[in-house]
DNA sequence: GTGGTCTAGACCACA
DNA sequence: GTGGTCTAGACCACA
């Protein structure tokens, strides 16, 4: 229980529940709060706690397994997989740039300017680095 | 206006061609190189120049129309729609933050750190501001 | 209707139904019987014909979409996506070799020797080439 | 027997290490370099040599034991189990054909044609036969 | 019409 | 105990 990872859900948020769950797992891993080998809460445990259907949790876990983010430990549960980085640095940078271009497009659609983007991103990255240091 | 904007296509780039076209229109609008009222190259012109199927171009334009990015000027072509910004500032910021969270997740998956994200994003934003000034 | 693609299912086969469906789509694409842009039978149509639950068909389609094999054409159905080949030739060969190693391992476990493997594979590849020629 | 067989590991190879180890044991058995009754390197020996966690080696061995590939010789180590071939010839051929169908699908996805598949597989099978002759 | 999400609940394999 | 598969059926967005 101590410090163990817990899901939350905004039933009224736009995104489907299973995507919210997936997003949380990925973000926790990116921030270092979940590490390779860590167990995730079981399907049933999560479903009961969030008052949602076990299938919904299972769907999130299955997709994450297919994506290589989680590994199934038969009879035990789902664990965070060892991250594998593939491809040349240039290619990986290009992939991120493509997503950053989407950020720019989205910001413009929302009427938010360059400074706004930076002032939103900076604290998010800072918080990330802080966690990593704190957890080391 | 004619000749102002041209599409390009990477046939091997992973993303479907119509999505590449959509992305370019949006990015050009975000960077101010395309403004409300500007005409886009015609379906036929684009299809001939890029040696792709006219249906592909038409599909991109139709989806952008549905999204409110373009307006159909009957018999004349497609024009950039007047941008409408909806929702409270907080909500719009939250929407962008959600996309920025995806950036963080993606960067981590690709093995790129905080500094890397900033050093990729900064020149992209700078280029944007430069264009806006130049085009004003 | 003419020549349109149809699914079949072996309820007693080891593999789950949704995986059987996925496998068939992929194989039909590999053999050239399904080409980029072709529409697949609708979820409901398939479910009725095979007497299975629509969710099961939908699951197969969703995974194939996530894998980039199919694309959703909103309101119309699922279509075969344009195939994109990524990575250097050496890397792609290595990936296939890794699967071929599994074939060898499996053959041994089943007590089938080298000649047996070749005499099973040859007609399968020959049939493939024949179809491609015939459909050109 | 000691020193007969050694593991290797590609830390960056995508597949989890325990799966790489499992794959190697199976391949060595298939190629005749490991025979029923042979001892495998101990968990500690392997872990030290490859600089990996002993749990990782142990996990590979446990799964192989569960699959009937290895047998635990209490206090001594793991030995290669006697292979048992089950089922009618037709059924075993069908099982292999299903895996060969996956090869065809994968080859197509990777943009490799029929000839390519054969020219990759042939030397692999040839090497196998050579080893079997040499080791007899 | 199209596919997507979610629920409630049965049954399965694996450990 | 763990997750996976499948059903029956409701309701949704999009076109």
Coordinates of C-alpha atoms (C1' of nucleotides) in Angstrom, one line a residue:
Chain A
X1 CA 0.0 0.0 0.0
X2 CA 2.7 2.4 0.9
X3 CA 3.2 4.9 -1.9
X4 CA 1.7 2.4 -4.3
X5 CA 0.4 3.8 -7.5
X6 CA -3.3 4.6 -7.8
X7 CA -5.5 5.5 -10.7
X8 CA -8.0 8.3 -10.9
X9 CA -10.6 9.0 -13.5
X10 CA -12.6 12.0 -14.6
X11 CA -15.9 10.5 -15.8
X12 CA -16.8 13.8 -17.4
X13 CA -13.5 14.4 -19.2
X14 CA -13.6 14.1 -23.0
X15 CA -11.3 11.1 -23.3
X16 CA -12.6 7.6 -22.8
X17 CA -11.8 6.0 -19.4
X18 CA -9.4 3.4 -20.8
X19 CA -7.4 6.1 -22.5
X20 CA -7.2 8.1 -19.3
X21 CA -5.8 5.0 -17.6
X22 CA -3.2 4.4 -20.3
X23 CA -2.1 8.0 -20.2
X24 CA -1.6 7.9 -16.5
X25 CA 0.5 4.8 -16.7
X26 CA 2.7 6.3 -19.4
X27 CA 3.1 9.5 -17.6
X28 CA 4.0 7.9 -14.3
X29 CA 6.7 5.9 -16.1
X30 CA 8.0 9.0 -17.9
X31 CA 8.2 10.8 -14.6
X32 CA 10.1 7.9 -12.9
X33 CA 7.3 7.3 -10.3
X34 CA 6.8 3.9 -11.9
X35 CA 9.9 1.9 -12.8
X36 CA 10.6 -1.3 -14.8
X37 CA 9.5 -4.3 -12.7
X38 CA 6.9 -2.4 -10.6
X39 CA 3.5 -4.1 -10.3
X40 CA 0.4 -2.2 -11.3
X41 CA -2.8 -2.4 -9.3
X42 CA -4.8 -5.5 -10.4
X43 CA -7.7 -5.2 -12.9
X44 CA -10.3 -6.1 -10.3
X45 CA -8.8 -3.8 -7.6
X46 CA -8.8 -0.9 -9.9
X47 CA -12.3 -1.6 -11.2
X48 CA -13.7 -1.7 -7.7
X49 CA -11.9 1.4 -6.5
X50 CA -12.9 3.5 -9.5
X51 CA -16.4 1.9 -9.7
X52 CA -15.9 1.0 -13.4
X53 CA -16.1 -2.3 -15.3
X54 CA -13.1 -4.7 -15.1
X55 CA -13.2 -4.9 -18.9
X56 CA -12.4 -1.2 -19.1
X57 CA -9.3 -1.6 -17.0
X58 CA -8.3 -4.8 -18.9
X59 CA -8.6 -3.0 -22.2
X60 CA -6.2 -0.3 -21.1
X61 CA -3.7 -3.0 -19.8
X62 CA -4.0 -5.1 -23.0
X63 CA -3.2 -2.2 -25.2
X64 CA -0.3 -1.1 -23.1
X65 CA 1.0 -4.7 -23.2
X66 CA 0.7 -4.7 -27.0
X67 CA 2.6 -1.4 -27.1
X68 CA 5.4 -3.0 -25.1
X69 CA 4.8 -0.7 -22.1
X70 CA 3.6 -3.4 -19.7
X71 CA 4.4 -7.1 -19.5
X72 CA 2.0 -9.7 -18.1
X73 CA 3.4 -11.7 -15.2
X74 CA 1.1 -14.8 -15.4
X75 CA -1.0 -15.3 -12.4
X76 CA 0.7 -12.3 -10.7
X77 CA -0.4 -9.2 -12.5
X78 CA 1.0 -6.6 -14.9
X79 CA 4.5 -5.1 -14.5
X80 CA 6.2 -2.2 -16.1
X81 CA 8.3 -3.4 -18.9
X82 CA 12.0 -2.6 -19.5
X83 CA 12.1 0.3 -21.8
X84 CA 13.8 -0.3 -25.1
X85 CA 14.9 2.6 -27.3
X86 CA 15.2 1.9 -31.0
X87 CA 16.4 3.8 -34.0
X88 CA 18.9 6.5 -34.7
X89 CA 18.9 9.7 -32.7
X90 CA 18.0 11.8 -35.8
X91 CA 14.9 9.6 -36.4
X92 CA 13.8 9.8 -32.8
X93 CA 14.2 13.6 -32.8
X94 CA 12.2 13.8 -36.0
X95 CA 9.4 11.8 -34.4
X96 CA 9.3 14.2 -31.5
X97 CA 9.4 17.2 -33.7
X98 CA 6.4 16.0 -35.5
X99 CA 4.5 15.9 -32.2
X100 CA 5.9 19.3 -31.3
X101 CA 4.5 20.6 -34.6
X102 CA 1.1 19.4 -33.5
X103 CA 1.5 21.3 -30.2
X104 CA 2.1 24.5 -32.2
X105 CA -0.9 23.9 -34.4
X106 CA -3.1 23.2 -31.4
X107 CA -1.8 26.2 -29.5
X108 CA -2.7 28.4 -32.4
X109 CA -6.1 26.9 -32.8
X110 CA -6.7 27.6 -29.1
X111 CA -5.5 31.2 -29.5
X112 CA -2.5 30.6 -27.2
X113 CA 0.8 32.2 -28.3
X114 CA 4.5 31.2 -28.1
X115 CA 5.1 32.6 -24.7
X116 CA 2.1 30.8 -23.4
X117 CA 3.3 27.4 -24.7
X118 CA 6.7 27.9 -23.0
X119 CA 5.2 29.0 -19.7
X120 CA 3.0 25.9 -19.6
X121 CA 5.7 23.5 -20.6
X122 CA 8.5 24.8 -18.4
X123 CA 6.9 23.9 -15.0
X124 CA 5.9 20.5 -16.3
X125 CA 9.4 19.7 -17.3
X126 CA 10.8 21.2 -14.1
X127 CA 8.5 19.0 -12.0
X128 CA 9.6 16.0 -13.9
X129 CA 13.3 16.6 -13.2
X130 CA 12.5 17.3 -9.5
X131 CA 10.7 13.9 -9.2
X132 CA 13.6 12.1 -10.8
X133 CA 16.1 13.6 -8.4
X134 CA 13.9 13.1 -5.4
X135 CA 13.3 9.4 -6.3
X136 CA 16.9 8.5 -7.0
Chain B
X1 CA -2.4 35.0 -53.9
X2 CA -1.8 32.4 -56.5
X3 CA 1.5 30.5 -56.0
X4 CA 1.7 31.7 -52.4
X5 CA 1.5 28.2 -50.9
X6 CA 2.5 24.8 -52.2
X7 CA 2.1 21.3 -50.7
X8 CA 4.8 18.8 -50.5
X9 CA 4.6 15.1 -49.7
X10 CA 6.8 12.4 -48.3
X11 CA 5.4 9.2 -49.8
X12 CA 7.5 7.1 -47.4
X13 CA 6.8 9.1 -44.3
X14 CA 4.5 6.7 -42.4
X15 CA 1.5 9.1 -42.2
X16 CA -1.2 8.8 -44.9
X17 CA -0.9 11.5 -47.6
X18 CA -4.2 13.2 -46.8
X19 CA -3.0 13.6 -43.2
X20 CA 0.2 15.2 -44.3
X21 CA -1.7 17.7 -46.4
X22 CA -4.0 18.5 -43.5
X23 CA -1.1 19.0 -41.1
X24 CA 0.6 21.4 -43.6
X25 CA -2.5 23.5 -43.9
X26 CA -2.8 23.8 -40.2
X27 CA 0.8 24.5 -39.7
X28 CA 0.8 27.2 -42.3
X29 CA -2.2 28.8 -40.7
X30 CA -0.6 28.6 -37.2
X31 CA 2.6 30.2 -38.5
X32 CA 0.7 33.0 -40.2
X33 CA 1.8 32.1 -43.7
X34 CA -1.9 31.4 -44.5
X35 CA -4.5 33.8 -43.2
X36 CA -8.3 33.9 -43.1
X37 CA -9.7 34.5 -46.6
X38 CA -6.6 33.1 -48.4
X39 CA -7.4 30.6 -51.2
X40 CA -5.8 27.2 -51.2
X41 CA -4.4 25.6 -54.3
X42 CA -7.1 23.8 -56.2
X43 CA -7.6 20.0 -55.9
X44 CA -6.6 19.4 -59.5
X45 CA -3.6 21.7 -59.4
X46 CA -2.3 20.0 -56.2
X47 CA -3.0 16.5 -57.5
X48 CA -1.1 17.1 -60.7
X49 CA 1.8 18.8 -59.1
X50 CA 2.3 16.1 -56.5
X51 CA 1.3 13.2 -58.8
X52 CA -1.3 11.9 -56.4
X53 CA -5.0 11.1 -56.7
X54 CA -7.3 14.1 -56.7
X55 CA -9.5 12.2 -54.2
X56 CA -6.7 12.3 -51.7
X57 CA -6.5 16.1 -51.8
X58 CA -10.3 16.3 -51.8
X59 CA -10.4 14.1 -48.7
X60 CA -8.0 16.4 -46.9
X61 CA -10.0 19.5 -47.8
X62 CA -13.3 17.9 -46.8
X63 CA -12.1 16.9 -43.3
X64 CA -10.6 20.4 -42.8
X65 CA -13.9 21.9 -43.8
X66 CA -15.7 19.7 -41.4
X67 CA -13.3 20.8 -38.7
X68 CA -14.0 24.4 -39.4
X69 CA -10.5 25.2 -40.6
X70 CA -11.5 25.8 -44.3
X71 CA -14.6 27.1 -45.9
X72 CA -15.9 26.0 -49.3
X73 CA -16.3 28.9 -51.7
X74 CA -18.7 27.3 -54.2
X75 CA -17.2 27.2 -57.7
X76 CA -14.1 29.1 -56.6
X77 CA -12.2 26.8 -54.2
X78 CA -11.4 26.4 -50.6
X79 CA -10.5 29.4 -48.4
X80 CA -9.0 29.6 -44.9
X81 CA -11.8 30.1 -42.4
X82 CA -11.9 32.8 -39.8
X83 CA -10.5 31.3 -36.6
X84 CA -12.9 31.1 -33.7
X85 CA -11.5 30.7 -30.2
X86 CA -13.9 29.0 -27.9
X87 CA -14.0 28.3 -24.2
X88 CA -12.5 29.9 -21.1
X89 CA -8.7 30.5 -21.0
X90 CA -8.3 27.9 -18.3
X91 CA -10.0 25.2 -20.3
X92 CA -7.9 26.0 -23.4
X93 CA -4.7 25.9 -21.4
X94 CA -5.8 22.6 -19.9
X95 CA -6.3 21.2 -23.4
X96 CA -2.8 22.3 -24.4
X97 CA -1.4 20.9 -21.2
X98 CA -2.9 17.5 -22.0
X99 CA -1.0 17.5 -25.4
X100 CA 2.2 18.7 -23.7
X101 CA 1.9 15.7 -21.4
X102 CA 1.9 13.5 -24.4
X103 CA 5.1 15.3 -25.6
X104 CA 6.7 14.4 -22.3
X105 CA 5.6 10.8 -22.5
X106 CA 6.8 10.5 -26.1
X107 CA 10.1 12.1 -25.3
X108 CA 10.7 9.6 -22.5
X109 CA 9.7 6.7 -24.8
X110 CA 12.2 7.9 -27.3
X111 CA 14.9 8.3 -24.7
X112 CA 15.1 12.1 -25.1
X113 CA 15.5 14.2 -22.0
X114 CA 14.1 17.5 -20.8
X115 CA 16.9 19.6 -22.3
X116 CA 16.5 17.9 -25.6
X117 CA 12.7 18.7 -25.7
X118 CA 13.5 22.4 -25.1
X119 CA 16.3 22.6 -27.6
X120 CA 14.0 21.1 -30.3
X121 CA 11.0 23.3 -29.4
X122 CA 12.7 26.6 -29.1
X123 CA 13.9 27.0 -32.7
X124 CA 10.5 25.9 -33.9
X125 CA 8.7 28.6 -31.9
X126 CA 11.3 31.2 -32.8
X127 CA 10.8 30.5 -36.5
X128 CA 7.1 30.9 -36.0
X129 CA 7.4 34.4 -34.4
X130 CA 9.9 35.4 -37.1
X131 CA 7.4 34.5 -39.8
X132 CA 4.6 36.4 -38.1
X133 CA 6.6 39.5 -37.9
X134 CA 7.9 39.3 -41.5
X135 CA 4.4 38.7 -42.8
X136 CA 2.6 41.4 -41.0
Chain C
X1 CA -20.7 -8.7 -53.3
X2 CA -18.8 -10.0 -56.3
X3 CA -15.5 -11.5 -55.0
X4 CA -15.8 -9.5 -51.8
X5 CA -13.7 -10.7 -48.9
X6 CA -15.4 -13.0 -46.4
X7 CA -14.2 -14.1 -43.0
X8 CA -14.4 -17.6 -41.6
X9 CA -13.9 -18.9 -38.1
X10 CA -13.0 -22.2 -36.6
X11 CA -14.7 -22.1 -33.2
X12 CA -12.8 -25.1 -32.0
X13 CA -9.3 -23.9 -33.1
X14 CA -6.9 -23.0 -30.4
X15 CA -6.6 -19.3 -31.2
X16 CA -9.2 -16.8 -30.0
X17 CA -11.7 -15.6 -32.6
X18 CA -10.5 -12.1 -32.8
X19 CA -6.9 -13.3 -33.5
X20 CA -8.2 -15.6 -36.3
X21 CA -9.9 -12.6 -37.9
X22 CA -6.8 -10.4 -37.6
X23 CA -4.6 -13.2 -39.1
X24 CA -7.0 -13.5 -42.1
X25 CA -6.9 -9.8 -42.8
X26 CA -3.1 -9.7 -42.7
X27 CA -2.8 -12.8 -44.8
X28 CA -5.2 -11.5 -47.5
X29 CA -3.2 -8.3 -47.7
X30 CA 0.1 -10.2 -47.9
X31 CA -1.3 -12.3 -50.7
X32 CA -2.6 -9.3 -52.6
X33 CA -6.2 -10.3 -52.4
X34 CA -6.9 -7.2 -50.3
X35 CA -5.3 -4.0 -51.5
X36 CA -4.9 -0.5 -49.9
X37 CA -8.2 1.3 -50.1
X38 CA -10.3 -1.8 -50.1
X39 CA -13.3 -1.9 -47.7
X40 CA -13.7 -4.7 -45.2
X41 CA -17.0 -6.2 -44.4
X42 CA -18.7 -4.2 -41.6
X43 CA -18.6 -5.2 -38.0
X44 CA -22.3 -6.0 -37.9
X45 CA -22.3 -7.8 -41.2
X46 CA -19.5 -10.0 -40.1
X47 CA -20.9 -10.6 -36.7
X48 CA -24.2 -11.7 -38.1
X49 CA -22.7 -14.0 -40.8
X50 CA -20.3 -15.7 -38.3
X51 CA -22.9 -15.7 -35.5
X52 CA -20.5 -14.0 -33.1
X53 CA -20.6 -10.9 -31.0
X54 CA -20.0 -7.5 -32.8
X55 CA -17.5 -6.7 -30.0
X56 CA -15.3 -9.5 -31.1
X57 CA -15.1 -8.3 -34.7
X58 CA -14.7 -4.7 -33.4
X59 CA -11.8 -5.8 -31.2
X60 CA -10.0 -7.3 -34.2
X61 CA -10.5 -4.2 -36.3
X62 CA -9.4 -1.9 -33.5
X63 CA -6.2 -3.7 -33.0
X64 CA -5.5 -3.8 -36.7
X65 CA -6.1 0.0 -36.8
X66 CA -3.7 0.5 -33.9
X67 CA -1.1 -1.6 -35.8
X68 CA -1.5 0.6 -38.8
X69 CA -2.9 -2.2 -41.0
X70 CA -6.4 -0.7 -41.3
X71 CA -7.7 2.8 -41.3
X72 CA -11.1 3.9 -40.2
X73 CA -13.2 5.8 -42.8
X74 CA -15.7 7.5 -40.5
X75 CA -19.3 6.5 -41.1
X76 CA -18.2 4.3 -44.0
X77 CA -16.2 1.4 -42.5
X78 CA -12.7 0.1 -42.3
X79 CA -10.3 0.2 -45.2
X80 CA -6.9 -1.4 -45.9
X81 CA -4.2 1.2 -45.1
X82 CA -1.4 2.1 -47.4
X83 CA 1.5 -0.1 -46.4
X84 CA 4.6 1.8 -45.1
X85 CA 8.0 0.1 -44.9
X86 CA 10.4 1.5 -42.4
X87 CA 13.9 0.9 -41.4
X88 CA 17.1 -0.3 -43.2
X89 CA 17.1 -3.5 -45.2
X90 CA 19.4 -5.2 -42.8
X91 CA 17.2 -4.5 -39.8
X92 CA 14.1 -5.8 -41.6
X93 CA 16.0 -9.0 -42.6
X94 CA 17.1 -9.4 -39.0
X95 CA 13.5 -9.1 -37.9
X96 CA 12.4 -11.8 -40.3
X97 CA 15.3 -14.0 -39.3
X98 CA 14.3 -13.9 -35.8
X99 CA 10.8 -15.2 -36.8
X100 CA 12.5 -17.9 -38.9
X101 CA 14.5 -19.0 -35.9
X102 CA 11.1 -19.5 -34.2
X103 CA 10.0 -21.6 -37.1
X104 CA 13.1 -23.8 -36.7
X105 CA 12.5 -24.1 -33.0
X106 CA 8.9 -25.0 -33.4
X107 CA 9.6 -27.5 -36.2
X108 CA 12.0 -29.3 -33.9
X109 CA 9.6 -29.3 -31.0
X110 CA 7.0 -30.9 -33.3
X111 CA 9.5 -33.5 -34.5
X112 CA 9.5 -32.1 -38.1
X113 CA 12.8 -32.0 -39.9
X114 CA 14.5 -29.6 -42.4
X115 CA 13.0 -31.2 -45.5
X116 CA 9.6 -31.1 -44.0
X117 CA 9.8 -27.4 -43.3
X118 CA 10.8 -26.7 -46.9
X119 CA 8.1 -28.9 -48.4
X120 CA 5.5 -27.1 -46.3
X121 CA 6.7 -23.6 -47.1
X122 CA 7.4 -24.0 -50.8
X123 CA 3.8 -24.5 -51.9
X124 CA 2.6 -21.7 -49.7
X125 CA 5.0 -19.2 -51.3
X126 CA 4.2 -20.5 -54.8
X127 CA 0.5 -20.1 -54.2
X128 CA 1.2 -16.5 -53.1
X129 CA 3.2 -15.6 -56.2
X130 CA 0.5 -17.2 -58.4
X131 CA -2.2 -15.0 -56.8
X132 CA -0.2 -11.9 -57.3
X133 CA 0.3 -12.6 -60.9
X134 CA -3.4 -13.6 -61.4
X135 CA -4.7 -10.4 -59.7
X136 CA -2.4 -8.0 -61.5
Chain D
X1 CA 29.8 -30.8 -20.3
X2 CA 30.9 -27.7 -18.5
X3 CA 31.7 -24.8 -20.8
X4 CA 29.8 -26.5 -23.6
X5 CA 27.2 -23.8 -23.9
X6 CA 27.2 -20.1 -23.2
X7 CA 24.5 -17.5 -23.3
X8 CA 24.8 -14.1 -24.9
X9 CA 22.6 -11.1 -24.6
X10 CA 21.8 -8.0 -26.7
X11 CA 20.7 -5.4 -24.1
X12 CA 19.3 -3.2 -26.8
X13 CA 17.6 -5.8 -28.9
X14 CA 13.9 -5.0 -28.1
X15 CA 13.1 -8.4 -26.6
X16 CA 13.3 -8.8 -22.8
X17 CA 16.5 -10.6 -21.7
X18 CA 14.7 -13.6 -20.2
X19 CA 13.0 -14.2 -23.6
X20 CA 16.4 -14.0 -25.3
X21 CA 17.7 -16.6 -23.0
X22 CA 14.7 -18.9 -23.6
X23 CA 15.0 -18.5 -27.3
X24 CA 18.7 -19.5 -27.2
X25 CA 18.1 -22.6 -25.2
X26 CA 15.4 -23.7 -27.6
X27 CA 17.5 -23.0 -30.6
X28 CA 20.4 -24.9 -29.3
X29 CA 18.2 -27.9 -28.6
X30 CA 16.7 -27.6 -32.1
X31 CA 20.1 -27.5 -33.6
X32 CA 21.4 -30.5 -31.6
X33 CA 24.0 -28.6 -29.8
X34 CA 22.2 -29.3 -26.6
X35 CA 20.8 -32.8 -26.1
X36 CA 18.5 -34.4 -23.5
X37 CA 20.4 -34.8 -20.2
X38 CA 22.8 -32.0 -20.8
X39 CA 23.2 -29.5 -18.0
X40 CA 22.7 -25.9 -18.5
X41 CA 25.0 -23.2 -17.0
X42 CA 23.9 -22.4 -13.5
X43 CA 21.8 -19.3 -12.7
X44 CA 24.7 -17.7 -10.8
X45 CA 27.3 -18.5 -13.4
X46 CA 25.2 -17.0 -16.2
X47 CA 24.1 -14.0 -14.2
X48 CA 27.8 -13.1 -13.3
X49 CA 29.1 -13.7 -16.8
X50 CA 26.3 -11.6 -18.5
X51 CA 26.2 -9.0 -15.7
X52 CA 22.5 -9.4 -15.3
X53 CA 20.1 -10.1 -12.4
X54 CA 20.1 -13.8 -11.3
X55 CA 16.2 -13.5 -11.2
X56 CA 16.2 -12.9 -14.9
X57 CA 18.0 -16.2 -15.6
X58 CA 15.9 -17.9 -13.0
X59 CA 12.7 -16.7 -14.7
X60 CA 13.8 -18.0 -18.1
X61 CA 14.6 -21.4 -16.6
X62 CA 11.3 -21.6 -14.7
X63 CA 9.3 -20.9 -17.8
X64 CA 11.2 -23.4 -19.8
X65 CA 10.6 -26.0 -17.0
X66 CA 6.9 -25.2 -17.1
X67 CA 6.9 -25.7 -20.9
X68 CA 8.6 -29.1 -20.4
X69 CA 11.8 -28.1 -22.2
X70 CA 14.0 -28.3 -19.1
X71 CA 13.9 -30.5 -16.0
X72 CA 15.0 -29.4 -12.5
X73 CA 17.7 -31.7 -11.1
X74 CA 17.4 -30.7 -7.4
X75 CA 20.6 -29.4 -6.0
X76 CA 22.4 -30.0 -9.3
X77 CA 20.9 -27.6 -11.8
X78 CA 18.7 -27.6 -14.9
X79 CA 18.9 -30.3 -17.5
X80 CA 17.5 -30.6 -21.0
X81 CA 14.3 -32.7 -20.9
X82 CA 13.6 -35.6 -23.2
X83 CA 11.6 -34.2 -26.0
X84 CA 8.1 -35.6 -26.4
X85 CA 6.3 -35.4 -29.7
X86 CA 2.6 -35.4 -29.4
X87 CA -0.3 -35.5 -31.8
X88 CA -0.9 -36.8 -35.3
X89 CA 1.5 -35.8 -38.1
X90 CA -1.3 -33.8 -39.8
X91 CA -1.9 -31.8 -36.7
X92 CA 1.7 -31.1 -36.1
X93 CA 2.1 -30.0 -39.8
X94 CA -0.9 -27.7 -39.4
X95 CA 0.6 -26.1 -36.4
X96 CA 3.8 -25.4 -38.3
X97 CA 1.9 -24.1 -41.3
X98 CA 0.2 -21.6 -39.1
X99 CA 3.5 -20.2 -38.0
X100 CA 4.7 -20.2 -41.6
X101 CA 1.7 -18.2 -42.5
X102 CA 2.9 -15.6 -39.9
X103 CA 6.3 -15.6 -41.7
X104 CA 4.6 -14.8 -45.0
X105 CA 2.6 -12.0 -43.4
X106 CA 5.7 -10.6 -41.6
X107 CA 7.8 -10.7 -44.8
X108 CA 5.1 -8.8 -46.6
X109 CA 4.9 -6.2 -43.9
X110 CA 8.6 -5.8 -44.1
X111 CA 8.6 -5.5 -47.8
X112 CA 10.6 -8.7 -48.4
X113 CA 9.5 -11.0 -51.2
X114 CA 9.3 -14.7 -51.7
X115 CA 12.9 -15.1 -52.9
X116 CA 14.1 -13.1 -50.0
X117 CA 12.4 -15.5 -47.5
X118 CA 13.9 -18.5 -49.1
X119 CA 17.4 -17.1 -49.3
X120 CA 17.3 -16.2 -45.6
X121 CA 15.8 -19.6 -44.5
X122 CA 18.1 -21.9 -46.6
X123 CA 21.4 -21.1 -44.9
X124 CA 19.7 -21.3 -41.5
X125 CA 18.4 -24.8 -42.2
X126 CA 21.7 -25.8 -43.8
X127 CA 23.7 -24.7 -40.7
X128 CA 21.3 -26.8 -38.6
X129 CA 21.9 -30.0 -40.6
X130 CA 25.6 -29.4 -40.6
X131 CA 25.7 -29.1 -36.8
X132 CA 23.6 -32.3 -36.4
X133 CA 26.0 -34.2 -38.6
X134 CA 29.0 -32.8 -36.9
X135 CA 27.7 -33.5 -33.4
X136 CA 26.5 -37.0 -34.0
Chain E
dG1 C1' -25.8 3.5 -42.1
dT2 C1' -20.5 3.2 -39.7
dG3 C1' -17.3 1.9 -35.6
dG4 C1' -16.4 2.9 -30.3
dT5 C1' -17.3 2.7 -25.4
dC6 C1' -19.0 0.7 -21.4
dT7 C1' -21.6 -2.4 -18.4
dA8 C1' -22.9 -7.0 -16.2
dG9 C1' -21.8 -11.3 -15.9
dA10 C1' -20.1 -16.0 -17.5
dC11 C1' -16.3 -18.9 -18.1
dC12 C1' -11.3 -19.9 -19.1
dA13 C1' -6.1 -20.8 -18.4
dC14 C1' -2.5 -20.3 -15.5
dA15 C1' -0.1 -20.3 -10.7
Chain F
dG1 C1' -5.4 -15.1 -6.6
dT2 C1' -4.0 -13.1 -11.9
dG3 C1' -5.5 -11.4 -16.7
dG4 C1' -8.2 -12.9 -21.3
dT5 C1' -12.2 -13.9 -24.0
dC6 C1' -16.8 -13.7 -25.2
dT7 C1' -21.7 -12.5 -25.0
dA8 C1' -26.0 -9.5 -24.9
dG9 C1' -27.3 -5.3 -25.0
dA10 C1' -27.3 0.0 -24.2
dC11 C1' -25.9 4.3 -25.8
dC12 C1' -22.6 7.5 -28.3
dA13 C1' -20.5 10.3 -32.3
dC14 C1' -20.1 10.9 -36.9
dA15 C1' -22.0 11.0 -41.9

